[in-house]
PDB file of C-alpha atoms in Angstrom:
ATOM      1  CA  UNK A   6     153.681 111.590  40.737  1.00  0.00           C
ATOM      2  CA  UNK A   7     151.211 111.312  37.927  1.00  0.00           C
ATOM      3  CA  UNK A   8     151.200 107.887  38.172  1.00  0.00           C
ATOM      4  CA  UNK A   9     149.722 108.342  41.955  1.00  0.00           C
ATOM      5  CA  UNK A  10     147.070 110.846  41.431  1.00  0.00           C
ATOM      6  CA  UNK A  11     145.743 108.542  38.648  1.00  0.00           C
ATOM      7  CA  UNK A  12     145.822 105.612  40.586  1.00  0.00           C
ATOM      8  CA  UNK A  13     144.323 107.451  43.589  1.00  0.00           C
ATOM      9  CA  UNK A  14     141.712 109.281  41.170  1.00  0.00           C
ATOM     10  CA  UNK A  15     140.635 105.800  39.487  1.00  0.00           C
ATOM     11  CA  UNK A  16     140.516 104.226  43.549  1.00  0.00           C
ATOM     12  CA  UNK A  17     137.654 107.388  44.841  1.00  0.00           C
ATOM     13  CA  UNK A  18     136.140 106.761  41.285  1.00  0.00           C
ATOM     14  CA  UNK A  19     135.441 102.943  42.606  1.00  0.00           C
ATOM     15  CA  UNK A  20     134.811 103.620  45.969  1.00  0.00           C
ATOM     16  CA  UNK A  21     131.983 106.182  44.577  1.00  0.00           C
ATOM     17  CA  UNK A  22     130.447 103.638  42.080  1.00  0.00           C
ATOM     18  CA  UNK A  23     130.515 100.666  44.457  1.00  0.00           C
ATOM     19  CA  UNK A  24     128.630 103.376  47.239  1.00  0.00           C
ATOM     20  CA  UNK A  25     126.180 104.221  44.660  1.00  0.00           C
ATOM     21  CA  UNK A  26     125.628 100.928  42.945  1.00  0.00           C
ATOM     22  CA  UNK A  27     124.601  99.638  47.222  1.00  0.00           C
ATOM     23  CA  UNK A  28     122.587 102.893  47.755  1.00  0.00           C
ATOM     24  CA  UNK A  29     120.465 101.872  44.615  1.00  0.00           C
ATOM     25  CA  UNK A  30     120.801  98.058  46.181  1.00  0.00           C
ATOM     26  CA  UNK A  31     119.020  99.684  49.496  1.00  0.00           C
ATOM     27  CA  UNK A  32     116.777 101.723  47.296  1.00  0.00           C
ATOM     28  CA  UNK A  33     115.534  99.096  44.863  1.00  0.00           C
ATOM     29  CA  UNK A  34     114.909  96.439  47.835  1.00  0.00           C
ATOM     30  CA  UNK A  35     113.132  99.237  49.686  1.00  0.00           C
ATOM     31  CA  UNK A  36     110.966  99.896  46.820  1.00  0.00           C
ATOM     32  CA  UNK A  37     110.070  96.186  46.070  1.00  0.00           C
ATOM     33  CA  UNK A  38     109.570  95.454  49.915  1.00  0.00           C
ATOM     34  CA  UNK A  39     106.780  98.577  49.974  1.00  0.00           C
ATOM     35  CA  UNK A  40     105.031  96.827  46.980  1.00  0.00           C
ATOM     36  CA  UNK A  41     104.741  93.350  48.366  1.00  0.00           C
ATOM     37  CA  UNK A  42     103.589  94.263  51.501  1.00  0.00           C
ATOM     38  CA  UNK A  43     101.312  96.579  49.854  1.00  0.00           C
ATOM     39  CA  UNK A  44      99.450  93.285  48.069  1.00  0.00           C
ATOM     40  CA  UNK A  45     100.464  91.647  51.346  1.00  0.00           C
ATOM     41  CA  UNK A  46      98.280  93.938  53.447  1.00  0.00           C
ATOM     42  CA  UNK A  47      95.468  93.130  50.287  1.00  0.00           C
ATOM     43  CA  UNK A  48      95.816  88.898  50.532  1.00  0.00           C
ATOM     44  CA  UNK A  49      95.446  89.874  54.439  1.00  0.00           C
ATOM     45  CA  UNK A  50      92.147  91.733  54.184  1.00  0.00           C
ATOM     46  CA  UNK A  51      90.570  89.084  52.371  1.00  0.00           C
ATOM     47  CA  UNK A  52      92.154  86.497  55.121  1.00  0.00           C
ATOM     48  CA  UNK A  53      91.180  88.943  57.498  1.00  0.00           C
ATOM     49  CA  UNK A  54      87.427  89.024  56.260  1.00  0.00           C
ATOM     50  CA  UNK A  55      87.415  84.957  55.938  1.00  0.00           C
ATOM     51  CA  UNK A  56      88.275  84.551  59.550  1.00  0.00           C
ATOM     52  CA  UNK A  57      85.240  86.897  60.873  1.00  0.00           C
ATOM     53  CA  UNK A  58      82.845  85.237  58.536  1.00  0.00           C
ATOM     54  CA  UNK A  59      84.329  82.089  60.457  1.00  0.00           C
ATOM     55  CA  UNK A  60      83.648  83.573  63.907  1.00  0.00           C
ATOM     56  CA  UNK A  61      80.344  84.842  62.943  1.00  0.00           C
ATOM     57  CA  UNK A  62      78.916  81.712  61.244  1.00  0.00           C
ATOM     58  CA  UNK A  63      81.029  78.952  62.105  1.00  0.00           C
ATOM     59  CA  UNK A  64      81.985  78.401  57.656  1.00  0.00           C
ATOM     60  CA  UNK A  65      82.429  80.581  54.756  1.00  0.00           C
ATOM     61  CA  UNK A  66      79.448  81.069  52.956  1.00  0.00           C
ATOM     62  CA  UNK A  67      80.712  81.029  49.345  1.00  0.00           C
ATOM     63  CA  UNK A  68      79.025  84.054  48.110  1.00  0.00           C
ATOM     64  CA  UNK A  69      80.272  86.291  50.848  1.00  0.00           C
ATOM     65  CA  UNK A  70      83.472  84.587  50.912  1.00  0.00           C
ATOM     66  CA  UNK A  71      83.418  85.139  47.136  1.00  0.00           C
ATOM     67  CA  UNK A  72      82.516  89.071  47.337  1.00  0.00           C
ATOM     68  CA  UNK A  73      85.559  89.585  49.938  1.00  0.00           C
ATOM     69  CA  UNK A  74      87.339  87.901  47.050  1.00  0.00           C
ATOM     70  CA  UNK A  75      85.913  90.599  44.301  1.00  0.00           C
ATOM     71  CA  UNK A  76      86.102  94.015  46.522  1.00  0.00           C
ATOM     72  CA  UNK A  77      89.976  93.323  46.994  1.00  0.00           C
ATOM     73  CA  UNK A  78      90.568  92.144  43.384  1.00  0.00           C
ATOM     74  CA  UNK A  79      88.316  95.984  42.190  1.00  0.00           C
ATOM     75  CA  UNK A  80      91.064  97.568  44.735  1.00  0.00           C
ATOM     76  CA  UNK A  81      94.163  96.465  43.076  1.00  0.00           C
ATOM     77  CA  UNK A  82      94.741  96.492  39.136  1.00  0.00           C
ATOM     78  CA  UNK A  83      98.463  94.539  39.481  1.00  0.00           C
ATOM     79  CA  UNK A  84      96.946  91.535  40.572  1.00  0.00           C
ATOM     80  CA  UNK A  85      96.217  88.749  38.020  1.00  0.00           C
ATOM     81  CA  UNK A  86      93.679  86.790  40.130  1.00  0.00           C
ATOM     82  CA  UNK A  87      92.713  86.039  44.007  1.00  0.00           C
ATOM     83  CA  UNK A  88      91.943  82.725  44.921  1.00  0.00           C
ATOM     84  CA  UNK A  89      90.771  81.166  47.691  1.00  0.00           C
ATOM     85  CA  UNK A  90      91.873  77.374  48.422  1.00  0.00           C
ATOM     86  CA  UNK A  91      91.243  74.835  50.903  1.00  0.00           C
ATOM     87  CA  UNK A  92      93.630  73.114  52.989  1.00  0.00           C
ATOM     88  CA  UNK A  93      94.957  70.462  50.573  1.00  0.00           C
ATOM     89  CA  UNK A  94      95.361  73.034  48.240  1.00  0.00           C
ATOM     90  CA  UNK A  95      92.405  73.076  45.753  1.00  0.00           C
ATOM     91  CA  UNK A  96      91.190  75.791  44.551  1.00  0.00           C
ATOM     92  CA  UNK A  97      87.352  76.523  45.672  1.00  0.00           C
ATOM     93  CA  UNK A  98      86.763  80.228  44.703  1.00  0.00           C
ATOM     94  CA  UNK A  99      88.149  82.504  42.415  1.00  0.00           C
ATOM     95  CA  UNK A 100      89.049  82.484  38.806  1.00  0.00           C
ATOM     96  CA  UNK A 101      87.673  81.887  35.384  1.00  0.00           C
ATOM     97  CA  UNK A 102      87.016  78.229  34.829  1.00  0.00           C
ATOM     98  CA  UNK A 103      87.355  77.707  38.879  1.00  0.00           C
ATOM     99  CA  UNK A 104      85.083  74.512  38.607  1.00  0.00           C
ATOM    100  CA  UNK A 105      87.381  72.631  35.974  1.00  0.00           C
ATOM    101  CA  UNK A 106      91.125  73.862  36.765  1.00  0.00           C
ATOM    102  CA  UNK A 107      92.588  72.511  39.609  1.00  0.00           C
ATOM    103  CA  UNK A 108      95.826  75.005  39.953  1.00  0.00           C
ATOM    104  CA  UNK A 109      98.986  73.590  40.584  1.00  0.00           C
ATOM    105  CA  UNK A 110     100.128  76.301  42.969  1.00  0.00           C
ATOM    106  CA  UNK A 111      98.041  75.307  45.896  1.00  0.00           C
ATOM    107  CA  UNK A 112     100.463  73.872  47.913  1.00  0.00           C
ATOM    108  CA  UNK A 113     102.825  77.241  47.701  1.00  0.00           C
ATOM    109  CA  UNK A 114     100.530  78.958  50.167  1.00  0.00           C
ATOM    110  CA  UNK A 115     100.553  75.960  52.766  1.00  0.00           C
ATOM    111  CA  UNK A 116     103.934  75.421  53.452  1.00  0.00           C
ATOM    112  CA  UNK A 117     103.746  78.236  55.800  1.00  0.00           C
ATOM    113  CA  UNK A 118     100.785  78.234  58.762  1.00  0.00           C
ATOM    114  CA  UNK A 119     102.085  80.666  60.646  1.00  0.00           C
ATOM    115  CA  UNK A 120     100.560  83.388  59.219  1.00  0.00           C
ATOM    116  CA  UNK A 121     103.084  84.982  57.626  1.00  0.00           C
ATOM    117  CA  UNK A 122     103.238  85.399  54.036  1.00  0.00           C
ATOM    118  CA  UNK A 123     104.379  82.669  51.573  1.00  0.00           C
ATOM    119  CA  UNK A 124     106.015  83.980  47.951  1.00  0.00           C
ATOM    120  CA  UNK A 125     106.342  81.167  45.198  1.00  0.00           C
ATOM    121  CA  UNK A 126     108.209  80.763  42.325  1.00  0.00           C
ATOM    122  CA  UNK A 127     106.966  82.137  39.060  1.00  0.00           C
ATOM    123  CA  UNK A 128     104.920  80.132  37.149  1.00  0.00           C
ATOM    124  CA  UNK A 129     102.321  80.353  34.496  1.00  0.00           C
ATOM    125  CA  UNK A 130      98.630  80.471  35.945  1.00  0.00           C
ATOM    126  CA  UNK A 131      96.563  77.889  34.460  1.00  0.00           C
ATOM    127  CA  UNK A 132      93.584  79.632  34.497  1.00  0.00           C
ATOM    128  CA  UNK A 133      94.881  82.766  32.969  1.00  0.00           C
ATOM    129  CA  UNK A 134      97.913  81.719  30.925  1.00  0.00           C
ATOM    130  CA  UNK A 135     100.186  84.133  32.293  1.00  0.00           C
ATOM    131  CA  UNK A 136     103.716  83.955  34.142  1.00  0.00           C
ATOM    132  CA  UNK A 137     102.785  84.864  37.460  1.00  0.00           C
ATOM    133  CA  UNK A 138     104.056  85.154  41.093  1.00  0.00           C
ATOM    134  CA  UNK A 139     101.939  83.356  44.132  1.00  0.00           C
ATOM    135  CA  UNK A 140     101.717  85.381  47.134  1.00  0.00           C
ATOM    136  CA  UNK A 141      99.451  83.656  49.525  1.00  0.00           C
ATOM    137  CA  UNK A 142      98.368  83.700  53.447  1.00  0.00           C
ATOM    138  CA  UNK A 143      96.703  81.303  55.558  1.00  0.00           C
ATOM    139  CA  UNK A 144      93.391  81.634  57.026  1.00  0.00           C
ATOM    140  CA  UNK A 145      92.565  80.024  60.303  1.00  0.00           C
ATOM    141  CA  UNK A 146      89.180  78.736  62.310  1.00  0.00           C
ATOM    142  CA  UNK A 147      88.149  80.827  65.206  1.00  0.00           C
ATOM    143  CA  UNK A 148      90.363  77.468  67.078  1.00  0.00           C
ATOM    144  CA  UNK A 149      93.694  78.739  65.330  1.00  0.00           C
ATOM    145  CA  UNK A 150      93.432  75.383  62.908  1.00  0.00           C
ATOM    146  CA  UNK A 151      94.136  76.480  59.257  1.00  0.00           C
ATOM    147  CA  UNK A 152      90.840  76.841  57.219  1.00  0.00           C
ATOM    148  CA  UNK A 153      92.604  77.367  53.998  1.00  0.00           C
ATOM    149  CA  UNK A 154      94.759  79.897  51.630  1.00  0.00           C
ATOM    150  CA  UNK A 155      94.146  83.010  50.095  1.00  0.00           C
ATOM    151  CA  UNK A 156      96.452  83.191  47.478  1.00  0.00           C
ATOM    152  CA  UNK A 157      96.507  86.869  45.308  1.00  0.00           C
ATOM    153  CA  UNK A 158      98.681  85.587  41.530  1.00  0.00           C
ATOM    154  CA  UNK A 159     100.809  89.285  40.644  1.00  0.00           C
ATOM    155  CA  UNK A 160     101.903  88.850  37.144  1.00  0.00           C
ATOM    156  CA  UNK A 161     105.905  88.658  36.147  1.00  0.00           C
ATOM    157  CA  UNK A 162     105.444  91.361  33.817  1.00  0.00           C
ATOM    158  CA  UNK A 163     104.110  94.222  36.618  1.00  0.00           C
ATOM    159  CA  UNK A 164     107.388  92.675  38.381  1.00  0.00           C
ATOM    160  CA  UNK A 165     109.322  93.425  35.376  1.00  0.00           C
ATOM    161  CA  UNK A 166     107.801  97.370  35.393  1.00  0.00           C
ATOM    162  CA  UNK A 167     108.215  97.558  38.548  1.00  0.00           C
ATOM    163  CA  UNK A 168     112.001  96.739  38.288  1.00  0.00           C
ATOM    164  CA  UNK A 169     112.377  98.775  34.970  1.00  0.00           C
ATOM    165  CA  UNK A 170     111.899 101.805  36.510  1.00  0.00           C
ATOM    166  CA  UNK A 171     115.410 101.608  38.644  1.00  0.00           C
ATOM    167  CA  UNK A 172     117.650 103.017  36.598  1.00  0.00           C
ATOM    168  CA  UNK A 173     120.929 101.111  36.969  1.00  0.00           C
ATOM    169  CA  UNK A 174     122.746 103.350  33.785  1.00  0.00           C
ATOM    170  CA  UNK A 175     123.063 102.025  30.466  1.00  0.00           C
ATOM    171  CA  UNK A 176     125.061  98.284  31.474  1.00  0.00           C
ATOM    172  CA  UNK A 177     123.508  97.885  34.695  1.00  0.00           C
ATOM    173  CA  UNK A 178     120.964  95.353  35.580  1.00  0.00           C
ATOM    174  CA  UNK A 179     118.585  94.619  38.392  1.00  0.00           C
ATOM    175  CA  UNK A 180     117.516  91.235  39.191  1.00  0.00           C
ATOM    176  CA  UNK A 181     114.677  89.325  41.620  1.00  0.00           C
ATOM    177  CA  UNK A 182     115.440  86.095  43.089  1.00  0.00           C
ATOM    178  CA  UNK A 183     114.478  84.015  45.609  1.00  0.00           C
ATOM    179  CA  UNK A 184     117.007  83.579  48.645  1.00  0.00           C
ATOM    180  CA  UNK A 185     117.132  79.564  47.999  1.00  0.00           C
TER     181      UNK A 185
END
């Protein structure tokens, strides 16, 4: 008999922890996702902005394209840089040192011309020096042809803030990574 309400105490005690532990699961992913689409919705203003300067003057003209680039980088204070890149994936705008550096995360952003937003793997930012995530968009011609990539860099370490504010109790941890 005692045997059997332990066993059937420790059993609701794991059926509790394993609903809680996919409740903060839900939670946490929830809380990411509103993040990254809010710096989504930022790399799509700027793409957004590139594409009527298209319309309107048939190309960018560098120091308007340039200023789109600025406003959205004032807006957000978790973003390490904004760059805009062409096709082939070299950089043309954005940056300190944006004449010398040719970033090696061009191509992350034109894998995808769909539209839809591309996330890279971290790496370190060679203009900046710091670990970094690529989030980039496309940016089509009036035609629907890609013109280029607006690519916003979010540091690791706002990632890792972000993520230490779940508490997961004192031998839990909470991890990113990619779906490949």
């Amino acid at each position: 008999m005692l045997f059997r309400s332990l066993w059937r105490s420790h059993s609701q005690a794991e059926a509790r922890a394993e609903l809680l532990s996919q409740n903060l699961a839900t939670l946490t992913e929830a809380y990411v996702a509103a993040h990254i689409s809010a710096l989504d919705n930022s790399v799509s203003r700027v793409a957004d902005e590139l594409e009527q300067q298209l319309a309107r003057q048939g190309r960018l003209q560098p120091r308007d394209a340039e200023g789109a680039l600025q406003r959205e980088l004032a807006r957000r204070s978790d973003l390490d840089g904004l760059y805009l890149l062409d096709t082939r994936g070299r950089l043309l705008l954005g940056g300190l040192g944006a004449d010398s550096v040719e970033p090696p995360f061009g191509r992350t952003g034109l894998a995808q011309s769909d539209g839809e937003l591309t996330i890279g793997h971290p790496l370190r930012n060679p203009i900046t020096g710091t670990w970094v995530l690529p989030m980039s968009r496309h940016y089509h011609h009036p035609d629907g042809q890609s013109a280029g990539v607006v690519m916003a860099t979010v540091p690791v370490s706002y990632l890792s803030l972000l993520l230490s504010r779940v508490d997961s109790g004192s031998s839990g941890t909470v991890v990113l990574r990619s779906a490949e």
